[in-house]
């Protein structure tokens, strides 16, 4: 945690590229019950996906010799799943992208309307969606994660958050 | 922290798995005239940098956490991260360690404004909002001033004065407690209507003693809702709220309900 003494002032904003949210390709997602300590390409379609079978208790597969059981979990209604990747040091490129599809006069108009301090600054960073999903496969070791699984609890959070943050009625 | 492992050579950029309200990414759906889809396409084409992640204060802890702002709506979203030991993602043809699942959910900006109003109240006088919402540590807090209907929101927690058409505000604890009581009540209602989900969660926290589906222990619901709301207000105010709601002191061994996304706030290692 960096909140204690001497924390750097964090002015940075990470802009989400709106164009990338438009028609992102669907993605196949699996949540595994084990930690793989790397982030890198993996031949999932060669070893994992073709080995998935429909068994009597849901989906079956094995990973590193261990037996996994899983099922499809649907994203709660009203939500969209996105996979996002942060970009590195492409600020200028980013600015061009944002004005893409904007007519010249529109752009001029916008610049006039824009407040003196712009939302987007040189030191800001960018993040973009690479893919979207409406469900993922949840895997457990030997058995399907039950109703008490933490991830299932987490998926109910948005409906509770809506109640906590809804405006209260006036007196 | 495993998710923070830098993978060295051959590693790919970290991929973030996000759940976002489908309305958050574009303009308000209700503004659509004829074809919603066409409208969205047009809107997203025209939209400049409307959506952004910024670091702002967590009103409970005072630490910096990431929020999502949509400047086009404008609307504030809280980011929570599901994180549990021993999980990873397969994302198409790649592996992503950590198994983190990020949630963006709409947040009542009044909790954040309250943080600043309480701070400013030490000076004990009426102040214009732009002098209240100031933060050397998190200068992006000025974005809060762009949110719609702030004046209406502030009525719930402040006394106000108008001088020369400029509004001045002062924190009112009395009004705030009334407002928080309403928040607790509407959260309780949601806990009850979401019965199944609540049941599962409650069992896992061992917070309620009995089966919440069969019991109607109003007190337990109030305390649980109080715990949820308390994540958005300073400890001191949470204690005052507890007294205001006439909540009995919980047995010392029972902890407050943990964060509902059994997880931590947005990772802070950026």
Short mmCIF file of C-alpha atoms in Angstrom, two decimals, chain A residues 22-103:
data_model
loop_
_atom_site.label_atom_id
_atom_site.label_comp_id
_atom_site.label_asym_id
_atom_site.label_seq_id
_atom_site.Cartn_x
_atom_site.Cartn_y
_atom_site.Cartn_z
CA UNK A 22 -17.86 -0.97 -29.51
CA UNK A 23 -17.65 -4.42 -31.02
CA UNK A 24 -15.02 -6.38 -29.16
CA UNK A 25 -14.60 -9.99 -30.21
CA UNK A 26 -16.06 -12.58 -27.84
CA UNK A 27 -13.52 -14.28 -25.64
CA UNK A 28 -13.34 -17.75 -24.10
CA UNK A 29 -12.67 -17.46 -20.37
CA UNK A 30 -11.87 -20.15 -17.84
CA UNK A 31 -11.38 -19.46 -14.14
CA UNK A 32 -9.02 -22.15 -12.87
CA UNK A 33 -8.78 -23.35 -9.26
CA UNK A 34 -5.00 -23.01 -9.23
CA UNK A 35 -2.40 -20.31 -9.53
CA UNK A 36 -0.32 -20.24 -12.70
CA UNK A 37 2.37 -17.73 -11.93
CA UNK A 38 2.84 -16.31 -15.40
CA UNK A 39 1.06 -14.00 -17.77
CA UNK A 40 1.73 -15.15 -21.27
CA UNK A 41 0.35 -16.86 -24.34
CA UNK A 42 -0.61 -20.48 -23.81
CA UNK A 43 -1.92 -23.08 -26.28
CA UNK A 44 -5.26 -23.39 -24.50
CA UNK A 45 -7.02 -24.45 -27.69
CA UNK A 46 -4.50 -27.22 -28.24
CA UNK A 47 -4.40 -28.85 -24.80
CA UNK A 48 -7.26 -27.62 -22.64
CA UNK A 49 -10.38 -26.86 -24.66
CA UNK A 50 -10.43 -30.03 -26.78
CA UNK A 51 -10.18 -32.13 -23.61
CA UNK A 52 -13.34 -30.70 -22.03
CA UNK A 53 -16.09 -33.32 -21.76
CA UNK A 54 -19.70 -33.06 -20.68
CA UNK A 55 -19.95 -35.41 -17.72
CA UNK A 56 -22.85 -36.36 -15.47
CA UNK A 57 -21.92 -33.55 -13.02
CA UNK A 58 -21.11 -30.79 -15.44
CA UNK A 59 -17.98 -30.21 -17.47
CA UNK A 60 -14.86 -32.29 -16.97
CA UNK A 61 -11.27 -31.67 -17.92
CA UNK A 62 -7.85 -32.20 -16.45
CA UNK A 63 -5.03 -29.77 -15.98
CA UNK A 64 -1.53 -30.84 -14.94
CA UNK A 65 -2.92 -34.29 -14.24
CA UNK A 66 -5.54 -33.05 -11.80
CA UNK A 67 -9.21 -33.55 -12.45
CA UNK A 68 -11.34 -30.42 -12.74
CA UNK A 69 -15.13 -30.06 -12.74
CA UNK A 70 -16.76 -26.94 -14.00
CA UNK A 71 -19.80 -25.16 -15.26
CA UNK A 72 -20.72 -22.14 -17.30
CA UNK A 73 -21.37 -19.04 -15.18
CA UNK A 74 -23.38 -16.27 -16.77
CA UNK A 75 -22.52 -12.62 -16.18
CA UNK A 76 -25.30 -11.00 -14.07
CA UNK A 77 -27.95 -9.11 -16.05
CA UNK A 78 -27.13 -5.49 -16.81
CA UNK A 79 -23.40 -6.16 -16.87
CA UNK A 80 -20.96 -6.72 -19.70
CA UNK A 81 -17.66 -8.51 -19.36
CA UNK A 82 -14.56 -7.02 -20.92
CA UNK A 83 -10.94 -8.04 -21.03
CA UNK A 84 -8.79 -4.93 -20.90
CA UNK A 85 -5.12 -4.32 -21.52
CA UNK A 86 -3.23 -1.24 -20.54
CA UNK A 87 -1.09 0.36 -23.19
CA UNK A 88 2.37 1.65 -22.62
CA UNK A 89 3.71 4.98 -23.77
CA UNK A 90 1.46 5.62 -26.73
CA UNK A 91 -0.06 8.86 -25.68
CA UNK A 92 0.16 10.56 -29.05
CA UNK A 93 -1.29 7.63 -30.91
CA UNK A 94 -4.10 7.63 -28.43
CA UNK A 95 -5.05 11.18 -29.12
CA UNK A 96 -5.38 10.50 -32.81
CA UNK A 97 -7.57 7.53 -32.14
CA UNK A 98 -10.05 9.45 -30.09
CA UNK A 99 -10.77 11.96 -32.81
CA UNK A 100 -11.28 9.18 -35.32
CA UNK A 101 -14.66 9.36 -36.96
CA UNK A 102 -15.20 12.87 -35.80
CA UNK A 103 -15.95 15.42 -38.51
#
